[in-house]
Amino acid sequence: MALAQLQLDPDKVAMFSGIGCSGKTPHYINAYGFHTLHGRVLPVATGGRLANTALTVIALGGDGDGYGIGAGYFVNTGRRNLDFTYLVHNNNVYGLTKGQASPTLSKGKRTKSMPEQAIQDGINPIAMAVAAGYTFIARAYALDPKHCAQIIARAIQHKGSALVDVLQTCPTYNDLYTKEWYEGADLPEKKSRLYKLEERGYDGKVQDPSDPEEIVAKKAAAVARSYEREPIPIGVYYEALLPTYEDEIYKRIPSLKDTPLVEMDTFHRDVTPLLEAMR
């Protein structure tokens, strides 16, 4: 829906995915797709973006793939502020490998696929993204497709590293956080366990990116909201327009701005002088 809303040319969109249920996503999207290794989607997507800056790059992963084995790449991607979007499918379990607790499942929780309760505390992806340096940080809910598409579209349009943590159900293995749970069907007032940040007057956008005090204040507000539970905030937590990794590269190699690496004549070059120099 987001790609259709933005009317992006499929030939100008590249989707990179990791391993897990989320890894199948590029198979169903009319765009270029690249299925990478477990936890390695971000470095591969980084390579794709730097090789061809004409592409709109979208990386996809699960909460196990992205926040577990891929956590180191998650931090450094935010630090670089490369211009692409990272969508994380967050359902609290490793769905492809039969429902083990993912890094986002809270301590003491036990799904029907687990023999015992989770022994560790779950991580806070929003707070981790703030600390890492992502310049667009949001959370959406998969079963609210209209709002989710709006958030993803904003993330794609953002210039810089954008994270969208997408809350999802796993009907096969996670019997705790179900559609009915998110809807609050078990609550006396039958009230949703989600609320939209924008509907409560929250604005996470930094108005003056040159003001470090405003940046710190907006980050602190985003982290504070990220710890709210029942109801859980969805929407844009933080947004700032800051220099991207590409901007910094262009300062050093101005020619890359007009001619991306993929279009450069880098083949059939004689490397003998280099080899001789390294003897």
C-alpha atoms as one frame of an Amber mdcrd trajectory, in Angstrom:
protein
   0.000   0.000   0.000   2.769   2.450   0.902   4.619   1.876  -2.380   1.372
   2.338  -4.313   0.581   5.539  -2.412   3.999   6.955  -3.275   3.657   5.793
  -6.904   7.214   4.530  -6.940   8.542   2.899 -10.094   9.101  -0.822  -9.315
  12.366  -0.627 -11.253  13.614   1.963  -8.760  12.788   0.003  -5.582  14.983
  -2.699  -4.036  13.818  -4.783  -1.083  16.294  -6.729   1.023  15.167  -9.341
   3.546  16.722 -11.538   6.183  15.796 -15.037   7.328  12.466 -15.769   8.981
   8.808 -15.467   8.048   9.449 -11.834   7.101  12.116 -12.960   4.651   9.441
 -13.981   2.138   8.112 -10.430   1.771  10.094  -9.457  -1.366   8.608 -12.500
  -3.124   5.203 -10.802  -3.085   6.202  -7.239  -3.971   6.583  -5.888  -7.493
  10.133  -4.614  -7.026  13.686  -5.922  -6.992  14.288  -8.403  -4.173  17.373
  -9.779  -2.435  17.055 -12.577   0.156  20.094 -12.349   2.457  21.507 -14.325
   5.387  20.160 -14.464   8.925  20.791 -11.163  10.700  22.731  -9.719   7.753
  20.053  -7.800   5.894  21.337  -4.368   6.946  24.937  -4.662   5.681  23.681
  -6.085   2.382  21.083  -3.322   2.056  23.823  -0.815   2.879  25.884  -2.169
   0.003  22.900  -1.963  -2.319  22.184   1.612  -1.371  25.793   2.786  -1.720
  26.232   0.974  -5.036  23.129   2.565  -6.557  21.836   5.682  -4.828  19.091
   5.995  -7.447  17.273   3.122  -5.745  14.727   3.411  -2.959  16.059   0.765
  -0.569  13.838  -1.023   1.946  15.238  -3.602   4.358  12.950  -6.128   6.047
  13.517  -8.385   9.015  11.902  -9.986  12.005  12.397  -9.180  15.675  14.623
 -12.237  16.036  16.555 -11.579  12.841  16.924  -7.844  13.438  17.086  -7.412
  17.206  18.881 -10.679  17.989  21.642 -11.909  15.698  21.451  -8.669  13.699
  21.579  -6.296  16.677  25.148  -5.169  16.036  24.282  -4.184  12.484  21.128
  -2.498  13.785  23.166  -0.161  15.989  25.745   0.748  13.357  23.126   1.350
  10.671  21.493   3.962  12.873  24.865   5.526  13.615  25.592   5.973   9.896
  22.210   7.520   9.062  22.199   5.954   5.614  19.159   6.923   3.546  16.952
   3.826   3.605  14.047   2.279   5.488  14.122  -0.711   7.840  10.840  -2.493
   8.558  10.916  -4.953  11.451   8.120  -7.507  11.850   7.738  -7.720  15.633
   5.618 -10.620  16.892   7.669 -11.603  19.982   8.598 -15.067  18.687  10.881
 -16.799  16.200   8.015 -17.949  13.997  10.009 -19.819  11.351  11.780 -22.036
  13.900   8.657 -22.985  15.849   8.063 -20.198  18.307  11.019 -19.614  20.620
  10.996 -16.331  22.557  12.381 -13.456  20.498  14.401 -10.575  22.001  11.205
  -8.509  22.381   9.233 -10.958  24.547   8.981  -9.757  28.148  10.477 -11.717
  31.025   8.031 -14.142  32.589   5.840 -14.473  29.498   5.191 -17.885  28.005
   3.540 -18.574  24.671   1.958 -21.917  23.818   5.102 -22.936  21.918   7.434
 -22.429  24.897   8.065 -25.112  27.549   8.860 -22.465  30.185   8.550 -18.733
  30.767  10.985 -16.320  29.123  14.009 -16.028  31.387  15.308 -12.669  30.103
  13.881  -9.174  29.859  12.786  -8.072  26.415  14.596  -5.226  24.669  13.010
  -1.886  23.794  13.558  -1.425  20.022  12.423   2.209  20.012  14.811   3.230
  22.801  17.615   1.262  21.169  16.981   3.040  17.851  17.066   6.433  19.575
  20.411   5.609  21.177  21.815   4.250  17.904  21.017   7.408  15.954  18.122
   6.577  13.628  16.601   9.837  12.436  13.089   8.488  11.844  11.666   6.113
  14.434   8.106   4.841  14.362   5.867   1.983  15.408   2.864   0.662  13.527
   0.320  -2.137  13.894  -0.030  -4.602  11.022  -3.775  -5.098  11.497  -4.407
  -1.383  11.033  -3.252  -1.419   7.396  -4.253   2.140   6.518  -2.299   3.707
   9.386   0.575   1.242   8.917   0.873   2.177   5.232   0.885   5.874   6.107
   3.729   5.364   8.577   5.751   3.274   6.121   5.233   5.881   3.390   6.540
   8.605   5.709   9.543   6.446   6.563  10.364   5.910   2.885  10.083   9.638
   2.180  12.376  10.501   5.095  15.961  11.332   4.186  18.036   9.236   6.560
  17.871   5.926   8.428  14.238   5.133   9.164  13.011   2.368  11.473   9.413
   1.170  11.588   8.783  -1.428  14.293   5.630  -3.193  13.090   3.651  -4.930
  15.822   2.218  -8.171  14.474   0.378 -11.238  15.639   1.657 -14.773  15.140
  -1.512 -16.888  15.121   0.504 -20.096  14.937   2.788 -19.714  17.967   1.971
 -16.582  19.963  -1.294 -17.006  21.823  -0.580 -14.045  24.132  -0.477 -11.042
  21.811  -3.375 -11.845  19.525  -5.700  -9.666  17.459  -8.199  -9.863  20.318
  -5.535  -8.859  22.856  -4.583  -5.758  20.878  -8.276  -4.910  20.523  -8.724
  -5.238  24.288 -11.444  -7.861  23.964 -10.572  -9.219  27.423 -10.848  -5.818
  29.125 -14.071  -4.775  30.888 -14.318  -1.624  28.747 -13.294  -3.505  25.546
 -10.846  -0.699  24.785  -7.926  -1.038  22.382  -4.484  -1.524  23.882  -3.086
   0.811  21.220  -3.307   4.547  20.695  -2.024   6.837  17.975   0.551   9.374
  19.128  -0.709  12.063  16.761  -4.218  11.812  18.215  -2.899  12.840  21.630
  -0.985  15.863  20.434   2.448  14.254  20.460   4.947  15.646  17.951   8.328
  13.927  17.735   9.685  16.025  14.874  12.747  18.169  15.552  11.970  21.636
  14.211  15.535  22.974  14.398  18.116  20.234  13.701  20.904  22.684  14.571
  19.624  22.916  18.156  21.178  20.086  20.223  18.916  20.828  23.179  15.794
  20.264  21.094  17.231  17.030  19.713  17.946  15.735  23.225  14.480  16.770
  24.422  12.741  15.040  21.504  14.818  11.903  22.005  13.999  11.848  25.715
  10.297  12.226  24.941  10.468   9.370  22.430  12.172   7.052  24.912   9.652
   7.934  27.625   6.737   7.120  25.314   8.378   3.879  24.215   8.098   2.483
  27.739   4.341   3.035  27.918   2.311  -0.162  28.091  -1.420  -0.661  27.788
  -2.077   1.373  25.864   0.916   1.099  23.547   1.716   4.178  21.437   1.897
   3.760  17.659   2.955   6.428  15.202   6.102   8.509  14.754   8.186   8.756
  17.936  11.092  10.775  16.574  12.064  12.535  13.348  15.040  14.763  12.509
  16.568  15.918   9.240  20.312  15.499   9.732  23.179  14.935   7.278  23.124
  11.418   5.856  25.997   9.032   5.284  25.685   9.746   1.572  26.025  13.485
   2.209  29.293  12.888   4.027  30.584  10.609   1.261  29.764  13.217  -1.389
  31.912  15.743   0.457  34.900  13.453  -0.001  34.042  12.123  -3.459  31.822
  14.728  -5.186  31.651  12.729  -8.427  29.550  10.036  -6.712  26.639  12.442
  -6.407  26.105  12.477 -10.166  27.497   9.057 -11.053  26.746   6.207  -8.615
  29.180   3.333  -8.307  27.015   1.011 -10.387  27.402   3.305 -13.403  31.147
   3.785 -13.153  33.534   2.051 -15.506  35.429   0.009 -12.947  36.120  -3.091
 -15.031  39.093  -4.120 -17.172  41.547  -1.967 -15.310  45.199  -2.863 -15.088
  46.000  -3.403 -11.406  49.622  -4.383 -12.060  50.982  -1.042 -10.726  49.061
  -1.573  -7.494  50.359  -5.114  -7.099  53.906  -3.957  -7.742  53.568  -1.188
  -5.186  52.412  -3.663  -2.555  55.312  -6.111  -3.034
